[in-house]
XYZ file of C-alpha atoms in Angstrom:
91
model
C 126.876 100.245 121.851
C 127.475 97.871 118.980
C 124.515 97.278 116.722
C 123.235 93.650 116.515
C 122.793 93.525 112.793
C 124.966 94.886 110.047
C 122.558 95.645 107.235
C 125.352 96.794 104.900
C 127.346 93.501 105.057
C 125.374 91.708 102.299
C 123.688 92.888 99.165
C 120.194 91.787 98.718
C 119.383 89.538 95.733
C 118.534 91.252 92.429
C 114.945 91.171 91.553
C 113.874 90.869 87.956
C 110.509 90.932 86.298
C 111.119 87.435 84.932
C 112.054 86.181 88.303
C 108.916 87.663 89.863
C 106.697 86.282 87.115
C 108.210 82.877 87.514
C 107.562 82.931 91.267
C 103.938 84.087 90.688
C 103.467 81.208 88.126
C 104.864 78.718 90.559
C 102.564 79.890 93.307
C 99.550 79.706 90.906
C 100.466 76.188 89.903
C 100.797 75.138 93.567
C 97.417 76.722 94.393
C 95.764 74.888 91.461
C 97.374 71.607 92.472
C 96.135 72.032 96.006
C 92.583 72.634 94.761
C 92.720 69.633 92.462
C 94.053 67.435 95.312
C 91.227 68.572 97.594
C 88.659 67.955 94.956
C 89.989 64.414 94.347
C 89.982 63.753 98.062
C 86.423 64.897 98.348
C 85.439 62.564 95.496
C 87.172 59.718 97.167
C 85.278 60.348 100.491
C 81.932 60.621 98.606
C 82.627 57.344 96.871
C 83.432 55.493 100.103
C 80.277 56.885 101.667
C 78.275 55.840 98.648
C 79.739 52.336 98.737
C 79.035 52.008 102.514
C 75.414 53.188 101.925
C 74.879 50.841 98.976
C 76.322 47.815 100.671
C 73.055 46.466 102.152
C 70.983 46.889 98.974
C 73.504 46.752 96.143
C 76.564 44.775 97.252
C 78.088 44.536 93.692
C 77.812 48.320 93.131
C 79.246 48.975 96.605
C 82.174 46.707 95.736
C 82.743 48.579 92.514
C 82.759 51.937 94.319
C 85.232 50.747 96.980
C 87.465 48.952 94.408
C 87.615 52.159 92.405
C 88.603 54.076 95.511
C 91.290 51.633 96.334
C 92.738 51.547 92.764
C 92.617 55.356 92.506
C 94.426 55.763 95.854
C 97.178 53.376 94.792
C 97.474 55.103 91.386
C 97.691 58.477 93.034
C 100.364 57.314 95.427
C 102.378 55.781 92.698
C 102.106 59.008 90.620
C 103.237 61.047 93.700
C 106.253 58.773 94.200
C 107.236 59.077 90.519
C 106.869 62.813 90.751
C 109.018 63.087 93.824
C 111.671 60.817 92.324
C 111.899 62.902 89.093
C 112.041 66.093 91.173
C 114.814 64.628 93.330
C 117.053 63.729 90.390
C 116.409 66.958 88.450
C 119.201 69.518 88.377
């Protein structure tokens, strides 16, 4: 019976300490970025809720809260687009 996989056909990639450290740093940065993104999202949700709750009594303050959320979301979207564009053109 012929085996399905030939494990001797290819050599595995060489692992170095520098490569493993770089991968660990990349994962750490991704984890920190995820935590920061979730915190910013939570802040946006809280500000929207505050704006909705303040609307009947303090309409100007509610407008300020909602305007900040809109401007912050637009700025974050533009920053994400610029980051993606830079990453796409990087070698």
